[in-house]
mmCIF file with all atom_site columns, C-alpha atoms in Angstrom:
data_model
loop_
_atom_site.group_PDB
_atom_site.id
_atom_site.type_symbol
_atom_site.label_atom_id
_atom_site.label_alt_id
_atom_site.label_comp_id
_atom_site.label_asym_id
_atom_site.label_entity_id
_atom_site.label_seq_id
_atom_site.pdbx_PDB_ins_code
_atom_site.Cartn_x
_atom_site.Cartn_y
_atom_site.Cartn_z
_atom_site.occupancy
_atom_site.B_iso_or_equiv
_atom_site.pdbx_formal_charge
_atom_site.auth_seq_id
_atom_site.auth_comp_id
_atom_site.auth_asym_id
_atom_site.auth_atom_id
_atom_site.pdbx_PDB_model_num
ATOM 1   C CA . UNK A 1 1   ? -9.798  -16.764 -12.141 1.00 0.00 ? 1   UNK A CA 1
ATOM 2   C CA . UNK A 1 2   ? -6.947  -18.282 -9.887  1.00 0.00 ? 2   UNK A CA 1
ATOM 3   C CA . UNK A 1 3   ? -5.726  -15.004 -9.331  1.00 0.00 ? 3   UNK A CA 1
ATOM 4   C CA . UNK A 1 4   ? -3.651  -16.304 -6.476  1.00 0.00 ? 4   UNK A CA 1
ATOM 5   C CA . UNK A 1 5   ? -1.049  -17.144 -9.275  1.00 0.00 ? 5   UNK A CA 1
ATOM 6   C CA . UNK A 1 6   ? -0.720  -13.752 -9.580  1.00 0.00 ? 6   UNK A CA 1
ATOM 7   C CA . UNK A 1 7   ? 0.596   -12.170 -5.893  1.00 0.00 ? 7   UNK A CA 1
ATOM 8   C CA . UNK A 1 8   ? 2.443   -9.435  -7.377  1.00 0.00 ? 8   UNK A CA 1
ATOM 9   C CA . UNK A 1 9   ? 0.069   -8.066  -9.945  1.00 0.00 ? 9   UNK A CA 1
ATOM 10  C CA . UNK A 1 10  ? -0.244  -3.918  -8.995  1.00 0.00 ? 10  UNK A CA 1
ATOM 11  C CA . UNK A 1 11  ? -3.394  -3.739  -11.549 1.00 0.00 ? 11  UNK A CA 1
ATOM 12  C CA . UNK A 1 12  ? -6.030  -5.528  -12.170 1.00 0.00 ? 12  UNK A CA 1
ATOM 13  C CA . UNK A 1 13  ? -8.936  -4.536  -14.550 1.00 0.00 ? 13  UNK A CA 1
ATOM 14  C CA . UNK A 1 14  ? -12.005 -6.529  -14.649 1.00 0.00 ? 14  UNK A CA 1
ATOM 15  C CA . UNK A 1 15  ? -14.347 -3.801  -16.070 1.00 0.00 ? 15  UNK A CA 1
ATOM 16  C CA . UNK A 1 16  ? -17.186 -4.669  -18.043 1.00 0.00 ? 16  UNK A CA 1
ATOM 17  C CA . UNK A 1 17  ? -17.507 -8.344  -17.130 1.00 0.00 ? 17  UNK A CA 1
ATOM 18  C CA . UNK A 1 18  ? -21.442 -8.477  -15.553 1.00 0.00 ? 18  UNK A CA 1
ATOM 19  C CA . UNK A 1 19  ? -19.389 -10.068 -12.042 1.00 0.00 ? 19  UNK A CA 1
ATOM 20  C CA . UNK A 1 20  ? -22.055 -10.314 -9.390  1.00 0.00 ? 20  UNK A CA 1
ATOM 21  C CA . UNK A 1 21  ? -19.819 -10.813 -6.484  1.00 0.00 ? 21  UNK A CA 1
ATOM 22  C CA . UNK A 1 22  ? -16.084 -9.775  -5.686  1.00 0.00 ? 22  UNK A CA 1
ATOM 23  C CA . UNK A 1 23  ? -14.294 -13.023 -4.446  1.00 0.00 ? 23  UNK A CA 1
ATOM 24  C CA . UNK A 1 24  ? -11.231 -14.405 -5.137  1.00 0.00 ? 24  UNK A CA 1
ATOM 25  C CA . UNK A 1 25  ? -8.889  -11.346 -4.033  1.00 0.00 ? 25  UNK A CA 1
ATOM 26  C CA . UNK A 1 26  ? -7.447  -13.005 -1.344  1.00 0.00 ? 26  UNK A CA 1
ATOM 27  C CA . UNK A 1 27  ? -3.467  -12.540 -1.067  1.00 0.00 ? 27  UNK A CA 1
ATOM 28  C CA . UNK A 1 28  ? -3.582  -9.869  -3.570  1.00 0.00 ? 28  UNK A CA 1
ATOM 29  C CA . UNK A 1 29  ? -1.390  -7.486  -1.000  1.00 0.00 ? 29  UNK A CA 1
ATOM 30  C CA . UNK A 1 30  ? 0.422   -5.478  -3.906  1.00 0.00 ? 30  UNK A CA 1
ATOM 31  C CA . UNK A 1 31  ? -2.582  -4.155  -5.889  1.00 0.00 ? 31  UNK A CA 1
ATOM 32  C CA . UNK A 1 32  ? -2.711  -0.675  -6.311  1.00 0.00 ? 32  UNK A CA 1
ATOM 33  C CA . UNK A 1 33  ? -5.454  -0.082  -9.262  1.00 0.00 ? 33  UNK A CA 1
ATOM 34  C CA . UNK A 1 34  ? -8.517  -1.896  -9.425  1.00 0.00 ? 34  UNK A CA 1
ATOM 35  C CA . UNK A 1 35  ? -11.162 -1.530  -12.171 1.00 0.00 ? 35  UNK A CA 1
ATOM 36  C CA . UNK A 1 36  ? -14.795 -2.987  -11.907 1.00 0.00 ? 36  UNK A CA 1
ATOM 37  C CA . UNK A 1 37  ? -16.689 -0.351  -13.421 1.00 0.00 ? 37  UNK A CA 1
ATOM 38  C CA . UNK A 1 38  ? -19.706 -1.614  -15.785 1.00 0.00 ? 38  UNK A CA 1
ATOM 39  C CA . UNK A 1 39  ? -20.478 -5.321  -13.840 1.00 0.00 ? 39  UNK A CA 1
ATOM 40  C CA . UNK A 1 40  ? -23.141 -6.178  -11.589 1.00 0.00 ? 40  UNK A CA 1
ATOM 41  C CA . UNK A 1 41  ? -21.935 -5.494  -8.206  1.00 0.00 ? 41  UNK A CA 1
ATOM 42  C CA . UNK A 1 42  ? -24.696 -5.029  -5.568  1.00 0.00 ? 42  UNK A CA 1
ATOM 43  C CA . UNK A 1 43  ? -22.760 -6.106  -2.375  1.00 0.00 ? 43  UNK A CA 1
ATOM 44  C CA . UNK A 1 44  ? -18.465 -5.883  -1.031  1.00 0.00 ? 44  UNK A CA 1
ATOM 45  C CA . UNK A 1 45  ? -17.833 -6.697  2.017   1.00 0.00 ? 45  UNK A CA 1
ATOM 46  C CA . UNK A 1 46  ? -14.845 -5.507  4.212   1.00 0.00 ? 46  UNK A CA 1
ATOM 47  C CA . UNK A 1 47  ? -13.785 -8.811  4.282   1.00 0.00 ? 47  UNK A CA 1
ATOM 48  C CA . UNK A 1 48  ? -13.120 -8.882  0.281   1.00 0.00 ? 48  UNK A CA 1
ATOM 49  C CA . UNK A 1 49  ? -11.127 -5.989  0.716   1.00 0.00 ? 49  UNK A CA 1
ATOM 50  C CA . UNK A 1 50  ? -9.137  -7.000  3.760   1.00 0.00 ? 50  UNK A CA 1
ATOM 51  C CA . UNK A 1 51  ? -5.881  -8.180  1.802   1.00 0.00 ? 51  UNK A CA 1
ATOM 52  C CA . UNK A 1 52  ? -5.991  -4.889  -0.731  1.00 0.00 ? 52  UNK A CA 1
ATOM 53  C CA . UNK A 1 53  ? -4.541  -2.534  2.035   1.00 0.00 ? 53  UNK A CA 1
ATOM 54  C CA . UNK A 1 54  ? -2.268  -1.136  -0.409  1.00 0.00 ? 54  UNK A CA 1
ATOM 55  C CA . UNK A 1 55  ? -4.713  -0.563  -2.649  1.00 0.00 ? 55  UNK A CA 1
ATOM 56  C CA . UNK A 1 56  ? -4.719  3.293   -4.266  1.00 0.00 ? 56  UNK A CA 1
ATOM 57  C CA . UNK A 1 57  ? -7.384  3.029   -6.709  1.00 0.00 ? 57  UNK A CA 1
ATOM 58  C CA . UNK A 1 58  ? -10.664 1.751   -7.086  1.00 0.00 ? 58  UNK A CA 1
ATOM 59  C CA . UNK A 1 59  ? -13.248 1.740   -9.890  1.00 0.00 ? 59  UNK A CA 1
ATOM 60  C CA . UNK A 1 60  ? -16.904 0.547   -9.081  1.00 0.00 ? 60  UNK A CA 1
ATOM 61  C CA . UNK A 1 61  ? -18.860 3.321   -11.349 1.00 0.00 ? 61  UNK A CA 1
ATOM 62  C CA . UNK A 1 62  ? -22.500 1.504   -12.719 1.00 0.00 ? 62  UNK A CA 1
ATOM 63  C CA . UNK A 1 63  ? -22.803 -1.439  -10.474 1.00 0.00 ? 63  UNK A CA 1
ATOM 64  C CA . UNK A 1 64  ? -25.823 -1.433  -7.799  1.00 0.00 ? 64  UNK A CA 1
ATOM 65  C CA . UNK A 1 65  ? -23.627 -1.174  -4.949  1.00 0.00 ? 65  UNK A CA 1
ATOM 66  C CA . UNK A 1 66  ? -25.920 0.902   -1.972  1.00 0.00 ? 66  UNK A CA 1
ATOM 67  C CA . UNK A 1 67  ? -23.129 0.532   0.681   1.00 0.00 ? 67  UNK A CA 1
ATOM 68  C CA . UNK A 1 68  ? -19.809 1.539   1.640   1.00 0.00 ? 68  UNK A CA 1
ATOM 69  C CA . UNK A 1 69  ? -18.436 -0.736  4.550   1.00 0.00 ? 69  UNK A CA 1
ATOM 70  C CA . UNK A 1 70  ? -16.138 -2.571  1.856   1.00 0.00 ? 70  UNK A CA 1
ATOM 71  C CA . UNK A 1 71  ? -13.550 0.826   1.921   1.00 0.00 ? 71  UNK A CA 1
ATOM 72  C CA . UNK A 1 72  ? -13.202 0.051   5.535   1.00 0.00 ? 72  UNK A CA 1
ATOM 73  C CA . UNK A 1 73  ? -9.912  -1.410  5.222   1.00 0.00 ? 73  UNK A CA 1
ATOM 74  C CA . UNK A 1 74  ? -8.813  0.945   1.742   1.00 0.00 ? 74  UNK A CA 1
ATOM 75  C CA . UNK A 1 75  ? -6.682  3.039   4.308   1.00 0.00 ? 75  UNK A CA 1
ATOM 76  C CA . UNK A 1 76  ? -4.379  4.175   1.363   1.00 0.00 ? 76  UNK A CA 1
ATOM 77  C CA . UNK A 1 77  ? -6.974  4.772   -1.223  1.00 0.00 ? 77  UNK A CA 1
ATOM 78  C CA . UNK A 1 78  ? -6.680  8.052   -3.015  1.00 0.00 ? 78  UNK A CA 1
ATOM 79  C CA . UNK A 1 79  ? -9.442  7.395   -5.683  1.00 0.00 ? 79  UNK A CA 1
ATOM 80  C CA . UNK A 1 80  ? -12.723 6.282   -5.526  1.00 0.00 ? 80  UNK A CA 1
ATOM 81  C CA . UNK A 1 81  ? -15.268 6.417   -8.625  1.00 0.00 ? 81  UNK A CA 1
ATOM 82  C CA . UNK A 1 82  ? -18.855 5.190   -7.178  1.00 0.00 ? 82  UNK A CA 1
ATOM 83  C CA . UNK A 1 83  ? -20.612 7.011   -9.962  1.00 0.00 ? 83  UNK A CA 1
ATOM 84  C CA . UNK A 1 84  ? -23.939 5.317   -11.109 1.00 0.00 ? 84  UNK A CA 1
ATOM 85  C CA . UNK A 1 85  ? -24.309 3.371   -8.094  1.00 0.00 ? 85  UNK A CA 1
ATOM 86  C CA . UNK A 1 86  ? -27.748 2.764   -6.019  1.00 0.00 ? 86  UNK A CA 1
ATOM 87  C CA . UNK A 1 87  ? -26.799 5.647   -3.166  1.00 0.00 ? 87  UNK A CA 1
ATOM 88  C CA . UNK A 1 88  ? -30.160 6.745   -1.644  1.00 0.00 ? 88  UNK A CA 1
ATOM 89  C CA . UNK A 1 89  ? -29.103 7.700   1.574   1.00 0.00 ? 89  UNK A CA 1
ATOM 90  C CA . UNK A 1 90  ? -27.052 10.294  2.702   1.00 0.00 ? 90  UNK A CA 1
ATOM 91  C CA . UNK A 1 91  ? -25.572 8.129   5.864   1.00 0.00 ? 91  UNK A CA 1
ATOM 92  C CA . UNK A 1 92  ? -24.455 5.478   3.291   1.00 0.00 ? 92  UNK A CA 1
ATOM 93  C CA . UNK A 1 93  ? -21.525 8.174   1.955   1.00 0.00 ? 93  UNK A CA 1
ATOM 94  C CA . UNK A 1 94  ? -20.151 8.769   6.025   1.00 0.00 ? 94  UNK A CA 1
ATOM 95  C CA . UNK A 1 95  ? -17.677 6.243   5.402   1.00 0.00 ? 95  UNK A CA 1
ATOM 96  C CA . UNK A 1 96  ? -15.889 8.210   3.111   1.00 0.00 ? 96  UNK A CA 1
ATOM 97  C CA . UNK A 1 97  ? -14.385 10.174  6.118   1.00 0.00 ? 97  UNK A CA 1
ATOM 98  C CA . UNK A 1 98  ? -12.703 7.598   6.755   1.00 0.00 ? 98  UNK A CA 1
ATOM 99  C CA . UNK A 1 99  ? -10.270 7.921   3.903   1.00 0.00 ? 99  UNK A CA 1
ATOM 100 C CA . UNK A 1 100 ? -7.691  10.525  5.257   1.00 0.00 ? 100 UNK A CA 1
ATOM 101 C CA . UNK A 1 101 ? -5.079  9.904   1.992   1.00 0.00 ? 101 UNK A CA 1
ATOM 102 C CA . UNK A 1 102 ? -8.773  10.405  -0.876  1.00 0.00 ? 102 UNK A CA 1
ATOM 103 C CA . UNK A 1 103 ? -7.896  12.895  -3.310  1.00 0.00 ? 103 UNK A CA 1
ATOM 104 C CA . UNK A 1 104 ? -10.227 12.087  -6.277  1.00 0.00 ? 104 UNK A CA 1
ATOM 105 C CA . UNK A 1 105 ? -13.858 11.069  -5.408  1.00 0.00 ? 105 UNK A CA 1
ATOM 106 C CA . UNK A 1 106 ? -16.603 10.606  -8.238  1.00 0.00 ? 106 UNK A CA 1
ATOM 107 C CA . UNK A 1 107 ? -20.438 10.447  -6.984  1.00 0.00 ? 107 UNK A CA 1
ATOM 108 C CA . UNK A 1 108 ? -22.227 11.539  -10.049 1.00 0.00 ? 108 UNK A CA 1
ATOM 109 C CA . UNK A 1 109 ? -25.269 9.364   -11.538 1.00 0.00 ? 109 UNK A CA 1
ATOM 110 C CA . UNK A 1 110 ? -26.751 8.412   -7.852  1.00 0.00 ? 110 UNK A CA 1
ATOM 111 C CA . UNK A 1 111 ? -30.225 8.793   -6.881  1.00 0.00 ? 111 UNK A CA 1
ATOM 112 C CA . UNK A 1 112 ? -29.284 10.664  -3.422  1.00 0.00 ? 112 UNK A CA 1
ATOM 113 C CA . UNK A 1 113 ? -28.366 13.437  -6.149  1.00 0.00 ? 113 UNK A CA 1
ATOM 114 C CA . UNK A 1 114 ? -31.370 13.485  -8.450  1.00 0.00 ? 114 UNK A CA 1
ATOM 115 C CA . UNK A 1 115 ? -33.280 16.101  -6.284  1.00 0.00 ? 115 UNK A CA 1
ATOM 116 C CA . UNK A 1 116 ? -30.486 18.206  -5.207  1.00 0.00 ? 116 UNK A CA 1
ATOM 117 C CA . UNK A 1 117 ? -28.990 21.666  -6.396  1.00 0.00 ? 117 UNK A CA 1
ATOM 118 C CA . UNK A 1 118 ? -25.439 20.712  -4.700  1.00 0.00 ? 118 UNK A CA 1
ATOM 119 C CA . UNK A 1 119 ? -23.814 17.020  -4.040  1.00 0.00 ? 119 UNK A CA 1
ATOM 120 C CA . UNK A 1 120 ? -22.217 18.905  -0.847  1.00 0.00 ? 120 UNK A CA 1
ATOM 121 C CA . UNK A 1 121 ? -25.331 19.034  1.047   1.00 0.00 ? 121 UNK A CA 1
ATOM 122 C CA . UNK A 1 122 ? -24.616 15.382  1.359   1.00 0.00 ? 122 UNK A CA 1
ATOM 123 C CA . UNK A 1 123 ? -20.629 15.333  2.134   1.00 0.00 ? 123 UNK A CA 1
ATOM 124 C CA . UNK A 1 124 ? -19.868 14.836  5.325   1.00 0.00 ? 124 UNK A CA 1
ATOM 125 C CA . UNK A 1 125 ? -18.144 17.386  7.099   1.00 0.00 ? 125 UNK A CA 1
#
């Protein structure tokens, strides 16, 4: 996508594409909004997301993703949308902690929910 012609861009939408990997986000330091909801994400990395430290929002809702590390270095993030993901366990979701600055978080459509009468049993504290 030679994105890297791009340094500046603050949003990026790539939703609904059927993108099996996230690569080729290096140098992208001013994103703020990132969309990637409907593609065929199973695995991010923290070191995708190492350049996007001023990234706000980010939307992965109905890939296969299973695992958080990739927020690691999302310091600023305020939204996350993970809905219809591949969440089984409830240790995969202790990341979120993490993100002191999250206001917005979408879970919904995970199987760690599908036998549950609240999604805060599985917050952590």
């Amino acid at each position: 996508l030679h994105l890297d012609l791009f340094p500046n861009l603050k949003l990026l939408a790539l939703n609904d594409n059927e993108i099996p990997s996230l690569n080729g986000l290096k140098g992208m330091f001013q994103l703020e909004q990132l969309i990637l909801d409907k593609n065929k994400l199973t695995t991010i990395t923290p070191d995708q997301t190492l350049d996007l430290k001023n990234l706000l929002e980010l939307y992965l809702e109905r890939n296969s993703l299973s695992k958080l590390e990739f927020i690691r270095p999302l310091k600023k993030l305020r939204k996350l949308f993970i809905g219809f993901n591949k969440f089984v366990a409830k240790s995969s979701l202790t990341l979120l902690s993490e993100l002191e600055d999250l206001q917005e978080l979408t879970i919904h459509g995970n199987p760690l929910f599908r036998h549950s009468n609240s999604y805060r049993d599985y917050l952590p504290e």
